[in-house]
């Protein structure tokens, strides 16, 4: 429950949304907000002209610092890294009308992951949170011109990695349902018809749960991988339950093995085909999962 005197209350969604997009971890984003609150509490209030601007600055700088240690951890991370799934995206909404405001897709998050911390910050602050470059320059300790260049490079990377898709949410759900049916059948050729030729599958077990140690490229290999998983589950007598949900604002799946939560699955689509499949098995990233009763 929010306290009436909580300085973060009015801007909490914006701050949490910024931190999550910067870090790809909801848990880390919450830690950053807690640190920001402590710094605000210890600051001289008379020197703070705008509480929100001050908090955005603190959160941005804390995220950049956290990314330095995060990059070192990623170097020893077991297997591919995927963002922590978010099931209640409204709590990290920037309350903005810009094109990317509601885009929390894994595809975009992975594109942001490939940017430097400063590039990521400049792009998010300007293009998603509509912060003037004059303020971004002060936050990052760079000139306005440098910040414009950082945002422009990031924008170009995002456009190259995320070409505009004409797929509707209904088409997205239909493809996801088709994927579930095809996987349940164990028929690799059926699965392959749903995929683009250059489809990719990324599975994140974090070294805690078994997962593919490298991304899987190509429709044929991706289809055979998931069909093989389905056949293996049947051979082992596992009861597999797949529950539709929303992950990072897009249709997704919760997968249970013998009643226990095992992983989330999200897909990236373009037109009437699946471009990418993302499976998060690392239990550290599934701690924020709401109670199963909410999904059944």
mmCIF file of C-alpha atoms in Angstrom:
data_model
loop_
_atom_site.group_PDB
_atom_site.id
_atom_site.type_symbol
_atom_site.label_atom_id
_atom_site.label_comp_id
_atom_site.label_asym_id
_atom_site.label_seq_id
_atom_site.Cartn_x
_atom_site.Cartn_y
_atom_site.Cartn_z
ATOM 1 C CA UNK A 1 0.000 0.000 0.000
ATOM 2 C CA UNK A 2 1.370 3.424 -0.937
ATOM 3 C CA UNK A 3 1.955 5.931 1.843
ATOM 4 C CA UNK A 4 0.476 9.377 1.385
ATOM 5 C CA UNK A 5 3.877 10.953 2.089
ATOM 6 C CA UNK A 6 5.790 8.673 -0.288
ATOM 7 C CA UNK A 7 7.750 10.980 -2.652
ATOM 8 C CA UNK A 8 7.891 8.190 -5.232
ATOM 9 C CA UNK A 9 4.127 7.674 -5.284
ATOM 10 C CA UNK A 10 3.234 10.121 -8.070
ATOM 11 C CA UNK A 11 6.047 8.934 -10.329
ATOM 12 C CA UNK A 12 6.404 5.297 -9.246
ATOM 13 C CA UNK A 13 5.168 3.762 -12.531
ATOM 14 C CA UNK A 14 7.458 5.979 -14.577
ATOM 15 C CA UNK A 15 10.492 5.315 -12.360
ATOM 16 C CA UNK A 16 9.876 1.575 -12.173
ATOM 17 C CA UNK A 17 9.268 1.450 -15.920
ATOM 18 C CA UNK A 18 12.524 3.285 -16.621
ATOM 19 C CA UNK A 19 14.519 1.049 -14.278
ATOM 20 C CA UNK A 20 13.018 -2.178 -15.668
ATOM 21 C CA UNK A 21 13.707 -1.146 -19.262
ATOM 22 C CA UNK A 22 17.260 -0.210 -18.318
ATOM 23 C CA UNK A 23 18.000 -3.404 -16.374
ATOM 24 C CA UNK A 24 15.682 -6.091 -17.734
ATOM 25 C CA UNK A 25 14.985 -7.191 -14.166
ATOM 26 C CA UNK A 26 11.901 -6.227 -12.183
ATOM 27 C CA UNK A 27 13.560 -7.240 -8.907
ATOM 28 C CA UNK A 28 16.587 -5.052 -9.643
ATOM 29 C CA UNK A 29 14.295 -2.198 -10.697
ATOM 30 C CA UNK A 30 12.529 -2.341 -7.320
ATOM 31 C CA UNK A 31 15.923 -2.303 -5.553
ATOM 32 C CA UNK A 32 16.904 0.796 -7.513
ATOM 33 C CA UNK A 33 13.706 2.582 -6.476
ATOM 34 C CA UNK A 34 14.384 1.735 -2.840
ATOM 35 C CA UNK A 35 17.908 3.175 -3.149
ATOM 36 C CA UNK A 36 16.503 6.263 -4.869
ATOM 37 C CA UNK A 37 14.054 6.786 -2.021
ATOM 38 C CA UNK A 38 16.865 6.581 0.552
ATOM 39 C CA UNK A 39 18.957 9.101 -1.378
ATOM 40 C CA UNK A 40 16.001 11.440 -1.707
ATOM 41 C CA UNK A 41 15.287 11.132 2.017
ATOM 42 C CA UNK A 42 18.860 12.149 2.814
ATOM 43 C CA UNK A 43 19.008 15.062 0.396
ATOM 44 C CA UNK A 44 18.495 18.713 1.205
ATOM 45 C CA UNK A 45 14.925 19.370 0.026
ATOM 46 C CA UNK A 46 15.451 23.093 -0.571
ATOM 47 C CA UNK A 47 17.933 22.319 -3.349
ATOM 48 C CA UNK A 48 15.410 20.091 -5.161
ATOM 49 C CA UNK A 49 13.312 22.133 -7.580
ATOM 50 C CA UNK A 50 11.460 19.164 -9.100
ATOM 51 C CA UNK A 51 10.995 15.940 -7.141
ATOM 52 C CA UNK A 52 10.287 13.890 -10.265
ATOM 53 C CA UNK A 53 13.272 15.229 -12.207
ATOM 54 C CA UNK A 54 15.506 14.611 -9.204
ATOM 55 C CA UNK A 55 14.245 11.030 -8.820
ATOM 56 C CA UNK A 56 14.544 10.292 -12.552
ATOM 57 C CA UNK A 57 18.157 11.505 -12.402
ATOM 58 C CA UNK A 58 18.936 9.299 -9.401
ATOM 59 C CA UNK A 59 17.246 6.248 -10.930
ATOM 60 C CA UNK A 60 19.066 6.738 -14.244
ATOM 61 C CA UNK A 61 22.466 7.023 -12.570
ATOM 62 C CA UNK A 62 21.811 4.065 -10.261
ATOM 63 C CA UNK A 63 20.791 1.947 -13.250
ATOM 64 C CA UNK A 64 23.945 2.878 -15.155
ATOM 65 C CA UNK A 65 26.043 1.912 -12.122
ATOM 66 C CA UNK A 66 24.133 -1.352 -11.761
ATOM 67 C CA UNK A 67 24.633 -2.177 -15.434
ATOM 68 C CA UNK A 68 28.404 -2.110 -14.978
ATOM 69 C CA UNK A 69 28.240 -4.986 -12.502
ATOM 70 C CA UNK A 70 25.440 -6.653 -14.480
ATOM 71 C CA UNK A 71 27.627 -6.866 -17.593
ATOM 72 C CA UNK A 72 30.316 -8.637 -15.572
ATOM 73 C CA UNK A 73 27.722 -11.116 -14.296
ATOM 74 C CA UNK A 74 26.378 -11.705 -17.820
ATOM 75 C CA UNK A 75 29.864 -12.792 -18.900
ATOM 76 C CA UNK A 76 29.644 -15.777 -16.530
ATOM 77 C CA UNK A 77 25.877 -16.328 -16.925
ATOM 78 C CA UNK A 78 25.147 -19.928 -17.935
ATOM 79 C CA UNK A 79 23.447 -19.958 -21.333
ATOM 80 C CA UNK A 80 21.493 -17.133 -23.011
ATOM 81 C CA UNK A 81 20.107 -14.291 -20.890
ATOM 82 C CA UNK A 82 16.472 -13.193 -21.181
ATOM 83 C CA UNK A 83 14.661 -10.383 -19.333
ATOM 84 C CA UNK A 84 12.614 -11.148 -16.260
ATOM 85 C CA UNK A 85 8.964 -11.605 -17.395
ATOM 86 C CA UNK A 86 6.481 -8.973 -16.233
ATOM 87 C CA UNK A 87 2.865 -10.021 -15.733
ATOM 88 C CA UNK A 88 1.361 -6.703 -14.594
ATOM 89 C CA UNK A 89 2.708 -4.216 -17.128
ATOM 90 C CA UNK A 90 0.478 -1.381 -15.927
ATOM 91 C CA UNK A 91 2.756 -0.862 -12.937
ATOM 92 C CA UNK A 92 5.632 0.069 -15.249
ATOM 93 C CA UNK A 93 3.695 2.161 -17.742
ATOM 94 C CA UNK A 94 5.354 5.476 -18.661
ATOM 95 C CA UNK A 95 1.939 7.119 -19.198
ATOM 96 C CA UNK A 96 3.117 8.330 -22.579
ATOM 97 C CA UNK A 97 1.603 8.411 -26.052
ATOM 98 C CA UNK A 98 4.840 7.770 -27.955
ATOM 99 C CA UNK A 99 5.106 4.776 -30.266
ATOM 100 C CA UNK A 100 7.350 2.695 -27.988
ATOM 101 C CA UNK A 101 5.589 3.498 -24.706
ATOM 102 C CA UNK A 102 3.736 0.173 -24.536
ATOM 103 C CA UNK A 103 6.442 -1.935 -26.178
ATOM 104 C CA UNK A 104 7.881 -4.188 -23.483
ATOM 105 C CA UNK A 105 8.485 -7.088 -25.830
ATOM 106 C CA UNK A 106 11.439 -9.377 -25.259
ATOM 107 C CA UNK A 107 12.607 -8.456 -28.762
ATOM 108 C CA UNK A 108 12.920 -4.779 -27.814
ATOM 109 C CA UNK A 109 14.394 -5.592 -24.397
ATOM 110 C CA UNK A 110 17.089 -7.719 -26.042
ATOM 111 C CA UNK A 111 17.846 -4.916 -28.492
ATOM 112 C CA UNK A 112 18.269 -2.508 -25.561
ATOM 113 C CA UNK A 113 20.580 -5.055 -23.934
ATOM 114 C CA UNK A 114 22.985 -4.706 -26.851
ATOM 115 C CA UNK A 115 23.271 -0.933 -26.370
ATOM 116 C CA UNK A 116 25.715 0.746 -24.024
ATOM 117 C CA UNK A 117 24.319 2.037 -20.733
ATOM 118 C CA UNK A 118 24.491 5.659 -21.907
ATOM 119 C CA UNK A 119 22.873 4.826 -25.266
ATOM 120 C CA UNK A 120 20.096 2.969 -23.518
ATOM 121 C CA UNK A 121 19.488 5.796 -21.066
ATOM 122 C CA UNK A 122 19.458 8.558 -23.707
ATOM 123 C CA UNK A 123 17.104 6.585 -25.957
ATOM 124 C CA UNK A 124 14.654 5.567 -23.225
ATOM 125 C CA UNK A 125 14.561 8.954 -21.546
ATOM 126 C CA UNK A 126 13.928 10.799 -24.806
ATOM 127 C CA UNK A 127 12.007 8.393 -27.044
ATOM 128 C CA UNK A 128 9.915 6.606 -24.406
ATOM 129 C CA UNK A 129 9.715 8.998 -21.463
ATOM 130 C CA UNK A 130 9.795 12.256 -23.468
ATOM 131 C CA UNK A 131 12.571 13.876 -21.422
ATOM 132 C CA UNK A 132 14.161 16.958 -23.051
ATOM 133 C CA UNK A 133 17.780 16.552 -24.141
ATOM 134 C CA UNK A 134 18.778 19.448 -21.901
ATOM 135 C CA UNK A 135 17.705 17.395 -18.868
ATOM 136 C CA UNK A 136 19.216 14.177 -20.221
ATOM 137 C CA UNK A 137 22.552 15.964 -20.675
ATOM 138 C CA UNK A 138 22.537 16.979 -17.019
ATOM 139 C CA UNK A 139 21.627 13.437 -15.924
ATOM 140 C CA UNK A 140 24.364 11.787 -17.966
ATOM 141 C CA UNK A 141 27.001 14.479 -17.537
ATOM 142 C CA UNK A 142 27.317 14.914 -21.309
ATOM 143 C CA UNK A 143 26.571 17.662 -23.811
ATOM 144 C CA UNK A 144 23.156 17.903 -25.456
ATOM 145 C CA UNK A 145 24.762 17.151 -28.821
ATOM 146 C CA UNK A 146 26.361 13.984 -27.441
ATOM 147 C CA UNK A 147 23.038 12.863 -25.965
ATOM 148 C CA UNK A 148 21.276 13.450 -29.281
ATOM 149 C CA UNK A 149 23.894 11.283 -30.992
ATOM 150 C CA UNK A 150 23.489 8.540 -28.369
ATOM 151 C CA UNK A 151 19.709 8.517 -28.836
ATOM 152 C CA UNK A 152 20.021 8.602 -32.645
ATOM 153 C CA UNK A 153 22.385 5.596 -32.687
ATOM 154 C CA UNK A 154 20.059 3.706 -30.374
ATOM 155 C CA UNK A 155 16.999 4.614 -32.429
ATOM 156 C CA UNK A 156 18.694 3.332 -35.575
ATOM 157 C CA UNK A 157 19.581 0.046 -33.843
ATOM 158 C CA UNK A 158 16.020 -0.396 -32.598
ATOM 159 C CA UNK A 159 14.561 0.230 -36.057
ATOM 160 C CA UNK A 160 16.977 -2.231 -37.645
ATOM 161 C CA UNK A 161 16.316 -4.912 -35.040
ATOM 162 C CA UNK A 162 12.591 -4.234 -34.703
ATOM 163 C CA UNK A 163 11.075 -3.696 -38.159
ATOM 164 C CA UNK A 164 7.452 -2.609 -37.978
ATOM 165 C CA UNK A 165 5.032 -5.540 -37.830
ATOM 166 C CA UNK A 166 1.462 -5.496 -39.065
ATOM 167 C CA UNK A 167 0.469 -8.392 -36.793
ATOM 168 C CA UNK A 168 -2.594 -7.747 -34.650
ATOM 169 C CA UNK A 169 -3.007 -9.046 -31.106
ATOM 170 C CA UNK A 170 -5.603 -11.538 -32.362
ATOM 171 C CA UNK A 171 -3.118 -12.866 -34.947
ATOM 172 C CA UNK A 172 -0.506 -13.070 -32.210
ATOM 173 C CA UNK A 173 -2.845 -15.144 -30.036
ATOM 174 C CA UNK A 174 -3.768 -17.365 -32.976
ATOM 175 C CA UNK A 175 -0.113 -18.082 -33.735
ATOM 176 C CA UNK A 176 0.567 -18.794 -30.082
ATOM 177 C CA UNK A 177 -2.379 -21.211 -29.925
ATOM 178 C CA UNK A 178 -1.155 -22.875 -33.120
ATOM 179 C CA UNK A 179 2.283 -23.257 -31.567
ATOM 180 C CA UNK A 180 0.790 -24.964 -28.491
ATOM 181 C CA UNK A 181 -1.250 -27.379 -30.610
ATOM 182 C CA UNK A 182 1.657 -28.194 -32.925
ATOM 183 C CA UNK A 183 4.046 -28.727 -30.029
ATOM 184 C CA UNK A 184 1.552 -30.989 -28.230
ATOM 185 C CA UNK A 185 1.350 -33.114 -31.380
ATOM 186 C CA UNK A 186 5.120 -33.602 -31.382
ATOM 187 C CA UNK A 187 5.056 -33.051 -35.150
ATOM 188 C CA UNK A 188 8.138 -31.059 -36.150
ATOM 189 C CA UNK A 189 6.926 -30.458 -39.718
ATOM 190 C CA UNK A 190 3.689 -28.964 -38.381
ATOM 191 C CA UNK A 191 5.648 -26.700 -36.062
ATOM 192 C CA UNK A 192 7.930 -25.611 -38.871
ATOM 193 C CA UNK A 193 5.028 -24.239 -40.940
ATOM 194 C CA UNK A 194 4.412 -21.657 -38.205
ATOM 195 C CA UNK A 195 7.981 -20.335 -38.257
ATOM 196 C CA UNK A 196 9.919 -17.965 -40.471
ATOM 197 C CA UNK A 197 12.927 -19.609 -42.139
ATOM 198 C CA UNK A 198 15.301 -17.654 -39.897
ATOM 199 C CA UNK A 199 13.345 -18.215 -36.672
ATOM 200 C CA UNK A 200 15.264 -18.298 -33.405
ATOM 201 C CA UNK A 201 14.577 -19.952 -30.048
ATOM 202 C CA UNK A 202 16.194 -18.722 -26.833
ATOM 203 C CA UNK A 203 15.893 -20.637 -23.583
ATOM 204 C CA UNK A 204 17.062 -19.139 -20.264
ATOM 205 C CA UNK A 205 17.700 -21.609 -17.463
ATOM 206 C CA UNK A 206 20.408 -19.521 -15.808
ATOM 207 C CA UNK A 207 22.364 -22.649 -14.962
ATOM 208 C CA UNK A 208 19.639 -23.590 -12.476
ATOM 209 C CA UNK A 209 17.335 -25.486 -14.837
ATOM 210 C CA UNK A 210 18.236 -27.385 -17.977
ATOM 211 C CA UNK A 211 18.003 -25.273 -21.131
ATOM 212 C CA UNK A 212 19.697 -24.939 -24.505
ATOM 213 C CA UNK A 213 23.122 -23.410 -23.851
ATOM 214 C CA UNK A 214 23.022 -21.442 -27.105
ATOM 215 C CA UNK A 215 20.263 -19.850 -29.186
ATOM 216 C CA UNK A 216 18.765 -22.216 -31.749
ATOM 217 C CA UNK A 217 18.666 -20.813 -35.276
ATOM 218 C CA UNK A 218 16.530 -21.846 -38.237
ATOM 219 C CA UNK A 219 12.953 -23.093 -38.553
ATOM 220 C CA UNK A 220 13.979 -26.719 -38.970
ATOM 221 C CA UNK A 221 16.170 -26.840 -35.851
ATOM 222 C CA UNK A 222 13.712 -24.832 -33.733
ATOM 223 C CA UNK A 223 10.802 -27.074 -34.762
ATOM 224 C CA UNK A 224 12.761 -30.263 -34.054
ATOM 225 C CA UNK A 225 13.872 -28.900 -30.669
ATOM 226 C CA UNK A 226 10.337 -28.184 -29.419
ATOM 227 C CA UNK A 227 8.843 -31.301 -30.956
ATOM 228 C CA UNK A 228 11.561 -33.299 -29.207
ATOM 229 C CA UNK A 229 10.742 -31.685 -25.874
ATOM 230 C CA UNK A 230 7.084 -32.605 -26.308
ATOM 231 C CA UNK A 231 7.851 -36.228 -27.150
ATOM 232 C CA UNK A 232 10.270 -36.478 -24.208
ATOM 233 C CA UNK A 233 7.610 -35.174 -21.796
ATOM 234 C CA UNK A 234 5.156 -37.810 -23.050
ATOM 235 C CA UNK A 235 7.731 -40.605 -22.711
ATOM 236 C CA UNK A 236 8.433 -39.545 -19.128
ATOM 237 C CA UNK A 237 4.725 -39.457 -18.305
ATOM 238 C CA UNK A 238 4.782 -35.753 -17.402
ATOM 239 C CA UNK A 239 1.466 -33.975 -17.148
ATOM 240 C CA UNK A 240 1.974 -30.748 -19.104
ATOM 241 C CA UNK A 241 -0.463 -27.875 -18.617
ATOM 242 C CA UNK A 242 -0.249 -24.710 -20.691
ATOM 243 C CA UNK A 243 -2.065 -21.614 -19.435
ATOM 244 C CA UNK A 244 -2.481 -18.482 -21.609
ATOM 245 C CA UNK A 245 -1.539 -15.215 -19.933
ATOM 246 C CA UNK A 246 -0.043 -11.821 -20.743
ATOM 247 C CA UNK A 247 3.720 -11.388 -20.535
ATOM 248 C CA UNK A 248 5.287 -7.972 -21.090
ATOM 249 C CA UNK A 249 2.005 -6.749 -22.607
ATOM 250 C CA UNK A 250 1.872 -9.540 -25.196
ATOM 251 C CA UNK A 251 0.104 -12.910 -25.283
ATOM 252 C CA UNK A 252 2.240 -15.541 -23.573
ATOM 253 C CA UNK A 253 2.119 -18.899 -21.845
ATOM 254 C CA UNK A 254 2.726 -20.362 -18.419
ATOM 255 C CA UNK A 255 3.866 -23.961 -18.604
ATOM 256 C CA UNK A 256 3.342 -26.360 -15.694
ATOM 257 C CA UNK A 257 4.936 -29.808 -15.356
ATOM 258 C CA UNK A 258 2.985 -32.104 -13.008
ATOM 259 C CA UNK A 259 1.303 -29.057 -11.464
ATOM 260 C CA UNK A 260 4.542 -27.172 -10.788
ATOM 261 C CA UNK A 261 5.380 -23.947 -12.619
ATOM 262 C CA UNK A 262 8.267 -24.670 -14.999
ATOM 263 C CA UNK A 263 8.615 -21.814 -17.485
ATOM 264 C CA UNK A 264 7.085 -18.954 -19.394
ATOM 265 C CA UNK A 265 6.969 -18.865 -23.184
ATOM 266 C CA UNK A 266 6.680 -15.733 -25.307
ATOM 267 C CA UNK A 267 6.836 -15.340 -29.056
ATOM 268 C CA UNK A 268 7.799 -12.563 -31.432
ATOM 269 C CA UNK A 269 5.741 -12.522 -34.611
ATOM 270 C CA UNK A 270 5.718 -10.836 -37.993
ATOM 271 C CA UNK A 271 2.696 -11.223 -40.214
ATOM 272 C CA UNK A 272 1.423 -14.779 -39.979
ATOM 273 C CA UNK A 273 4.647 -16.421 -38.799
ATOM 274 C CA UNK A 274 6.635 -16.727 -35.582
ATOM 275 C CA UNK A 275 10.022 -15.001 -35.690
ATOM 276 C CA UNK A 276 11.320 -15.917 -32.241
ATOM 277 C CA UNK A 277 10.420 -18.056 -29.225
ATOM 278 C CA UNK A 278 11.589 -17.087 -25.734
ATOM 279 C CA UNK A 279 11.435 -19.574 -22.851
ATOM 280 C CA UNK A 280 12.316 -18.435 -19.317
ATOM 281 C CA UNK A 281 13.033 -21.361 -16.978
ATOM 282 C CA UNK A 282 15.353 -19.649 -14.477
ATOM 283 C CA UNK A 283 13.327 -19.783 -11.225
ATOM 284 C CA UNK A 284 15.035 -16.604 -9.996
ATOM 285 C CA UNK A 285 13.184 -14.763 -12.750
ATOM 286 C CA UNK A 286 9.817 -16.327 -11.940
ATOM 287 C CA UNK A 287 9.572 -15.302 -8.293
ATOM 288 C CA UNK A 288 7.162 -12.467 -9.082
ATOM 289 C CA UNK A 289 4.727 -14.886 -10.712
ATOM 290 C CA UNK A 290 1.238 -14.387 -9.220
ATOM 291 C CA UNK A 291 -0.488 -17.288 -7.489
ATOM 292 C CA UNK A 292 -1.465 -20.083 -9.929
ATOM 293 C CA UNK A 293 -5.119 -19.654 -8.964
ATOM 294 C CA UNK A 294 -5.109 -16.318 -10.765
ATOM 295 C CA UNK A 295 -4.434 -18.093 -14.057
ATOM 296 C CA UNK A 296 -6.743 -21.085 -13.733
#
